[in-house]
Every structure is written in C-alpha cells, then in structure tokens.
mmCIF file of C-alpha atoms and ligand atoms in Angstrom:
data_model
loop_
_atom_site.group_PDB
_atom_site.id
_atom_site.type_symbol
_atom_site.label_atom_id
_atom_site.label_comp_id
_atom_site.label_asym_id
_atom_site.label_seq_id
_atom_site.Cartn_x
_atom_site.Cartn_y
_atom_site.Cartn_z
ATOM 1 C CA MET B 1 -13.450 4.909 8.465
ATOM 2 C CA THR B 2 -11.017 3.413 6.397
ATOM 3 C CA ILE B 3 -7.792 2.450 7.905
ATOM 4 C CA ARG B 4 -4.658 2.436 5.735
ATOM 5 C CA HIS B 5 -2.081 1.351 8.012
ATOM 6 C CA HIS B 6 -1.641 -1.885 10.240
ATOM 7 C CA PRO B 7 0.748 -3.712 12.716
ATOM 8 C CA SER B 8 2.548 -5.914 10.579
ATOM 9 C CA ASP B 9 2.008 -9.497 10.688
ATOM 10 C CA GLU B 10 4.620 -10.449 13.052
ATOM 11 C CA THR B 11 3.374 -8.205 15.500
ATOM 12 C CA LEU B 12 -0.375 -9.472 15.277
ATOM 13 C CA LEU B 13 1.199 -12.930 15.368
ATOM 14 C CA ARG B 14 3.266 -12.070 18.775
ATOM 15 C CA TYR B 15 0.074 -10.174 20.131
ATOM 16 C CA ALA B 16 -2.238 -13.402 19.053
ATOM 17 C CA ALA B 17 0.527 -15.862 21.238
ATOM 18 C CA GLY B 18 0.882 -13.516 23.981
ATOM 19 C CA ARG B 19 4.257 -12.423 23.391
ATOM 20 C CA LEU B 20 3.824 -8.964 22.935
ATOM 21 C CA ALA B 21 4.527 -6.569 26.267
ATOM 22 C CA PRO B 22 1.429 -4.793 28.135
ATOM 23 C CA ALA B 23 1.932 -1.633 26.797
ATOM 24 C CA PRO B 24 2.332 -2.366 23.219
ATOM 25 C CA GLY B 25 -0.177 -4.863 23.624
ATOM 26 C CA ARG B 26 -2.578 -2.400 24.685
ATOM 27 C CA VAL B 27 -1.831 -0.165 21.528
ATOM 28 C CA VAL B 28 -2.423 -3.209 19.289
ATOM 29 C CA ALA B 29 -5.680 -4.116 20.752
ATOM 30 C CA THR B 30 -6.921 -0.693 20.652
ATOM 31 C CA HIS B 31 -6.443 -0.963 17.484
ATOM 32 C CA LEU B 32 -8.027 -4.180 17.280
ATOM 33 C CA HIS B 33 -10.933 -2.672 18.735
ATOM 34 C CA GLY B 34 -11.658 -0.705 15.196
ATOM 35 C CA CYS B 35 -10.000 -2.884 12.441
ATOM 36 C CA PRO B 36 -12.500 -6.138 11.642
ATOM 37 C CA ALA B 37 -9.442 -7.199 9.189
ATOM 38 C CA CYS B 38 -7.052 -7.154 11.455
ATOM 39 C CA ARG B 39 -9.110 -8.928 13.675
ATOM 40 C CA GLU B 40 -9.777 -11.650 11.883
ATOM 41 C CA ARG B 41 -6.104 -11.804 11.073
ATOM 42 C CA VAL B 42 -5.805 -12.324 15.123
ATOM 43 C CA ARG B 43 -8.121 -15.174 14.951
ATOM 44 C CA VAL B 44 -6.438 -17.324 12.680
ATOM 45 C CA PHE B 45 -3.165 -16.675 14.567
ATOM 46 C CA GLU B 46 -4.217 -17.388 17.815
ATOM 47 C CA ALA B 47 -5.778 -20.539 16.226
ATOM 48 C CA VAL B 48 -2.993 -21.489 14.211
ATOM 49 C CA GLY B 49 0.230 -18.850 14.958
ATOM 50 C CA GLY B 50 0.342 -19.289 18.441
ATOM 51 C CA ALA B 51 0.724 -22.937 18.534
ATOM 52 C CA VAL B 52 3.280 -22.749 15.931
ATOM 53 C CA LEU B 53 5.310 -20.335 18.704
ATOM 54 C CA ASP B 54 4.830 -22.655 21.003
ATOM 55 C CA GLY B 55 7.282 -25.115 19.287
ATOM 56 C CA MET B 56 9.922 -22.899 18.605
ATOM 57 C CA SER B 57 12.545 -21.484 20.361
ATOM 58 C CA PRO B 58 14.232 -19.241 21.291
ATOM 59 C CA VAL B 59 14.581 -16.769 18.448
ATOM 60 C CA PRO B 60 12.295 -14.962 16.151
ATOM 61 C CA VAL B 61 9.405 -14.989 14.545
ATOM 62 C CA VAL B 62 11.083 -17.013 11.618
ATOM 63 C CA PRO B 63 9.237 -16.893 8.353
ATOM 64 C CA HIS B 64 7.822 -20.671 8.391
ATOM 65 C CA ALA B 65 5.673 -19.708 10.986
ATOM 66 C CA LEU B 66 4.398 -16.480 9.212
ATOM 67 C CA ALA B 67 4.119 -18.670 5.830
ATOM 68 C CA ARG B 68 1.732 -21.409 7.691
ATOM 69 C CA ALA B 69 -0.671 -19.175 9.448
ATOM 70 C CA LEU B 70 -0.888 -16.531 6.635
ATOM 71 C CA ALA B 71 -1.751 -19.724 4.381
ATOM 72 C CA ALA B 72 -4.170 -20.801 6.828
ATOM 73 C CA ILE B 73 -5.873 -17.221 6.713
ATOM 74 C CA ASP B 74 -5.965 -18.005 2.794
ATOM 75 C CA ALA B 75 -7.476 -21.300 3.015
ATOM 76 C CA GLY B 76 -10.646 -19.984 5.080
ATOM 77 C CA PRO B 77 -12.083 -18.742 7.992
ATOM 78 C CA ALA B 78 -10.515 -21.751 10.208
ATOM 79 C CA GLY B 79 -10.190 -20.692 13.795
ATOM 80 C CA ARG B 80 -13.332 -18.668 14.050
ATOM 81 C CA ALA B 81 -14.463 -19.776 17.234
ATOM 82 C CA THR B 82 -12.000 -18.079 19.361
ATOM 83 C CA SER B 83 -13.354 -15.387 20.913
ATOM 84 C CA LEU B 84 -11.711 -12.076 20.207
ATOM 85 C CA GLU B 85 -13.515 -10.033 22.360
ATOM 86 C CA GLY B 86 -13.051 -12.070 25.423
ATOM 87 C CA SER B 87 -9.702 -12.083 25.539
ATOM 88 C CA SER B 88 -8.351 -8.501 24.337
ATOM 89 C CA THR B 89 -10.583 -6.494 25.455
ATOM 90 C CA PRO B 90 -10.382 -6.291 29.195
ATOM 91 C CA ALA B 91 -12.649 -3.133 29.844
ATOM 92 C CA HIS B 92 -15.703 -4.792 29.497
ATOM 93 C CA GLY B 93 -16.536 -4.918 33.562
ATOM 94 C CA ALA B 94 -16.194 -0.954 33.370
ATOM 95 C CA ALA B 95 -18.944 -0.530 30.656
ATOM 96 C CA ARG B 96 -21.986 0.739 32.671
ATOM 97 C CA THR B 97 -19.885 4.214 33.581
ATOM 98 C CA ALA B 98 -19.494 7.010 31.549
ATOM 99 C CA PRO B 99 -15.969 6.407 29.831
ATOM 100 C CA PRO B 100 -13.249 8.678 30.329
ATOM 101 C CA LEU B 101 -12.968 11.822 28.201
ATOM 102 C CA LEU B 102 -9.751 12.837 26.303
ATOM 103 C CA PRO B 103 -9.296 16.637 25.024
ATOM 104 C CA ASP B 104 -11.248 17.738 22.700
ATOM 105 C CA GLY B 105 -14.122 15.179 23.998
ATOM 106 C CA ILE B 106 -12.647 11.834 22.853
ATOM 107 C CA VAL B 107 -13.564 8.979 24.362
ATOM 108 C CA LEU B 108 -10.967 7.012 25.789
ATOM 109 C CA PRO B 109 -10.973 3.634 23.519
ATOM 110 C CA ALA B 110 -12.761 0.564 25.324
ATOM 111 C CA PRO B 111 -9.745 -1.374 25.403
ATOM 112 C CA LEU B 112 -7.965 1.237 27.894
ATOM 113 C CA ARG B 113 -10.973 1.570 29.946
ATOM 114 C CA ASP B 114 -9.589 -0.415 33.436
ATOM 115 C CA CYS B 115 -6.482 2.050 32.940
ATOM 116 C CA ALA B 116 -5.904 5.141 35.327
ATOM 117 C CA MET B 117 -5.641 7.788 33.287
ATOM 118 C CA GLY B 118 -3.062 10.307 35.097
ATOM 119 C CA PRO B 119 -3.210 14.032 34.552
ATOM 120 C CA TRP B 120 -3.080 15.997 31.338
ATOM 121 C CA ARG B 121 0.028 17.963 31.402
ATOM 122 C CA TRP B 122 1.614 20.415 29.378
ATOM 123 C CA ALA B 123 4.839 19.442 27.764
ATOM 124 C CA GLY B 124 5.378 22.484 26.033
ATOM 125 C CA PHE B 125 6.145 23.473 22.370
ATOM 126 C CA GLY B 126 2.312 22.297 21.613
ATOM 127 C CA VAL B 127 2.336 18.880 23.354
ATOM 128 C CA ARG B 128 0.186 17.587 26.389
ATOM 129 C CA ALA B 129 0.675 14.177 28.111
ATOM 130 C CA SER B 130 -0.891 11.583 30.066
ATOM 131 C CA ALA B 131 0.473 8.787 31.662
ATOM 132 C CA LEU B 132 -1.801 5.992 31.793
ATOM 133 C CA THR B 133 -1.205 3.039 34.254
ATOM 134 C CA LEU B 134 -1.738 -0.727 33.212
ATOM 135 C CA PRO B 135 -3.463 -2.614 36.081
ATOM 136 C CA GLU B 136 -1.528 -5.838 34.952
ATOM 137 C CA ASP B 137 1.922 -3.663 34.599
ATOM 138 C CA PRO B 138 1.977 -0.496 36.705
ATOM 139 C CA LYS B 139 5.452 0.095 35.370
ATOM 140 C CA ALA B 140 4.790 -0.334 31.592
ATOM 141 C CA SER B 141 5.183 3.238 29.956
ATOM 142 C CA LEU B 142 2.007 3.762 27.697
ATOM 143 C CA LEU B 143 1.435 7.621 26.192
ATOM 144 C CA LEU B 144 -1.647 9.685 25.538
ATOM 145 C CA LEU B 145 0.148 12.457 23.685
ATOM 146 C CA ARG B 146 -2.008 15.814 22.550
ATOM 147 C CA VAL B 147 -0.104 17.754 19.636
ATOM 148 C CA ALA B 148 -1.187 21.130 18.737
ATOM 149 C CA PRO B 149 -1.769 21.302 14.715
ATOM 150 C CA GLY B 150 1.283 21.837 12.293
ATOM 151 C CA ARG B 151 3.656 20.645 15.361
ATOM 152 C CA ARG B 152 5.909 17.982 15.163
ATOM 153 C CA LEU B 153 5.944 15.065 17.291
ATOM 154 C CA PRO B 154 8.931 14.315 19.834
ATOM 155 C CA GLU B 155 11.970 13.227 18.723
ATOM 156 C CA HIS B 156 13.296 10.418 20.002
ATOM 157 C CA GLY B 157 15.599 7.344 19.304
ATOM 158 C CA HIS B 158 14.828 3.539 20.738
ATOM 159 C CA SER B 159 15.981 0.343 20.549
ATOM 160 C CA GLY B 160 13.220 -1.574 19.914
ATOM 161 C CA LEU B 161 9.608 -0.814 17.964
ATOM 162 C CA GLU B 162 7.827 2.341 18.411
ATOM 163 C CA PHE B 163 3.819 1.569 18.271
ATOM 164 C CA THR B 164 1.332 4.476 17.818
ATOM 165 C CA GLN B 165 -2.197 4.585 17.730
ATOM 166 C CA ILE B 166 -4.004 7.765 16.231
ATOM 167 C CA LEU B 167 -6.748 8.440 17.649
ATOM 168 C CA SER B 168 -8.425 12.019 16.925
ATOM 169 C CA GLY B 169 -6.738 14.336 14.135
ATOM 170 C CA SER B 170 -4.287 13.064 11.475
ATOM 171 C CA PHE B 171 -0.012 13.287 11.530
ATOM 172 C CA SER B 172 1.856 13.028 8.209
ATOM 173 C CA ASP B 173 5.754 11.716 7.540
ATOM 174 C CA ALA B 174 7.856 10.457 4.857
ATOM 175 C CA PHE B 175 5.838 7.518 4.453
ATOM 176 C CA GLY B 176 2.341 8.237 4.483
ATOM 177 C CA ARG B 177 -0.574 10.515 6.002
ATOM 178 C CA TYR B 178 -2.218 8.738 9.312
ATOM 179 C CA GLN B 179 -5.635 8.911 10.601
ATOM 180 C CA PRO B 180 -7.760 7.834 13.348
ATOM 181 C CA GLY B 181 -7.676 4.037 13.529
ATOM 182 C CA ASP B 182 -4.205 4.156 11.730
ATOM 183 C CA LEU B 183 -1.613 2.368 13.687
ATOM 184 C CA THR B 184 2.048 3.015 12.737
ATOM 185 C CA GLU B 185 4.830 0.550 13.571
ATOM 186 C CA MET B 186 8.663 2.388 13.700
ATOM 187 C CA GLY B 187 11.799 0.199 14.111
ATOM 188 C CA ALA B 188 14.708 1.497 15.474
ATOM 189 C CA GLU B 189 16.544 2.086 12.129
ATOM 190 C CA VAL B 190 13.746 4.200 10.830
ATOM 191 C CA GLU B 191 13.975 7.775 11.160
ATOM 192 C CA HIS B 192 10.715 9.984 10.599
ATOM 193 C CA GLN B 193 9.574 13.145 11.309
ATOM 194 C CA PRO B 194 6.052 13.421 12.320
ATOM 195 C CA VAL B 195 4.083 16.552 11.655
ATOM 196 C CA VAL B 196 0.497 16.885 12.973
ATOM 197 C CA ASP B 197 -1.693 17.958 10.411
ATOM 198 C CA PRO B 198 -3.016 21.943 10.343
ATOM 199 C CA ASP B 199 -6.659 21.244 10.508
ATOM 200 C CA GLY B 200 -6.906 20.242 14.040
ATOM 201 C CA PRO B 201 -5.007 18.677 17.012
ATOM 202 C CA CYS B 202 -3.831 15.340 17.094
ATOM 203 C CA ILE B 203 -4.228 12.481 20.062
ATOM 204 C CA CYS B 204 -2.527 9.445 20.108
ATOM 205 C CA LEU B 205 -1.935 6.151 21.707
ATOM 206 C CA THR B 206 1.984 5.356 21.747
ATOM 207 C CA ALA B 207 4.409 2.998 23.481
ATOM 208 C CA LEU B 208 7.494 1.670 22.758
ATOM 209 C CA GLU B 209 9.178 -1.869 22.871
ATOM 210 C CA GLY B 210 12.708 -1.868 24.401
ATOM 211 C CA GLY B 211 14.345 0.570 25.251
ATOM 212 C CA VAL B 212 13.983 4.650 24.791
ATOM 213 C CA LEU B 213 16.020 7.636 24.777
ATOM 214 C CA PHE B 214 13.742 10.579 23.887
ATOM 215 C CA THR B 215 15.877 13.233 22.458
ATOM 216 C CA GLY B 216 15.811 16.930 21.410
ATOM 217 C CA SER B 217 14.126 19.735 23.065
ATOM 218 C CA ILE B 218 10.522 18.436 23.011
ATOM 219 C CA GLY B 219 11.983 14.850 23.868
ATOM 220 C CA ARG B 220 13.301 15.920 26.947
ATOM 221 C CA LEU B 221 9.799 17.336 27.906
ATOM 222 C CA ILE B 222 8.425 13.937 27.158
ATOM 223 C CA GLN B 223 10.773 11.668 29.372
ATOM 224 C CA PRO B 224 9.616 12.511 32.743
ATOM 225 C CA PHE B 225 6.148 11.042 31.683
ATOM 226 C CA LEU B 226 7.826 7.667 30.945
ATOM 227 C CA ARG B 227 8.458 4.878 33.750
ATOM 228 C CA LEU B 228 11.705 3.859 32.501
HETATM 229 ZN ZN1 LIG F 301 -5.705 -3.496 11.301
#
C-alpha cells in the first residue's frame, strides 16, 4: 500500500503533544497505524516537539517549533525510545476477540476497537453512516461513512479542519486521488467536491475540529448522526 496523503506536520506535532481533540486524534491514530513514515515523525515530535510546545503559549504552532522539530528529524533517529504503540493504540486489550467488521467485510482498524460502533443507517443518496462512541469522550463526533461508487461525499461547511482517513475504496477531488491509508486534511477555506471512484464503494473515517454545518441535501441527512 503506497500512502500518498499524510497529515500535516502541524497536525502530527499537535498529536504528539496531546493537543488534538479526541475525534481528530483517532483519525490521525488510524493513519499512523498504517503509516511508518508518520509514526517516525511522531516519535521525534513526542521527544522534542511536545517539549517545545509546552514552552509556548498561548498561540498556535509557531514556525520555530516546527523548524526545530523538523531539524531534529533531519539530524537523525533521536527519540526512538518513545513507544508509539503504547501511547496511541488504545485497543490492545480487545485483541483477543474478533474485531468488528465494517460493511464489505472490512475490519475495524485496531486504533478504533475500543469504540462502540453504532448501527449503520441509510442516509440516502448512496451514503450510509455509523457513529463511533469514544470511551474518552462519548460526545465526540467520529463518523464512519460508506459512500456508493460514483457518489459525492456530503457537502458541508465548517470552522475548523476536517480529517478523513480512507479505509477502503477511493475518491478523487480537484487535489488528487485518495486511496486506503491516505489521510486528507481540509481547512475551512478549502472547498472541494470529493467524488467516490466508480469502481467500488468507499469507506472512510471522518472527524471535524471546530464547528460543523452540513449543507445541501446529503448533508442534512448526515447531520443527525453528529453529536453536536
Ligand atoms: Zn502518513
């Protein structure tokens, strides 16, 4: 599996410092589970980036923090002693039972196996959705979507970042084509019209940071799945 789309360094740095909200954090954890390159970056960020962030406040990830963390990566394999598996894969205890299956026989990724999966509900227009309940934040909105071949993903507007991890199938938008293992991160200023490729359904995991307002006919059908 070749992964072409990764979380931004800002996102990985925030993840490493424990500053991502629970639902986006799970999306990133699911990406990390299948992406050795991002796991390596997080290891370094955990070692140095978090410390840098702790010294800053209150605002954003500043260029200095990122530059220092990236320089540490370039300098070599520092910080590898940090155990990513232990800190970001909360599902080890559930490994003895058969993992839950998603539609089409897809296995629920390991970083999500301590979440309760809600019923798959038909949302119309080729979309089915299931809400995942996070033990650490039962009110968080983390959604699984299954979109039929050739269909558009729901239109929506939001005030923060949208994180989507592709679990099976693929979709395309003006920025590229996204396949299993890829994570897309879209800012509020970005308008895109993802369309599922015609050769099969697409199952993805999606979370939003900040407010969300689904719009359009499909979006209104999805809205009830969110805990807002
Ligand atoms: Zn990656």
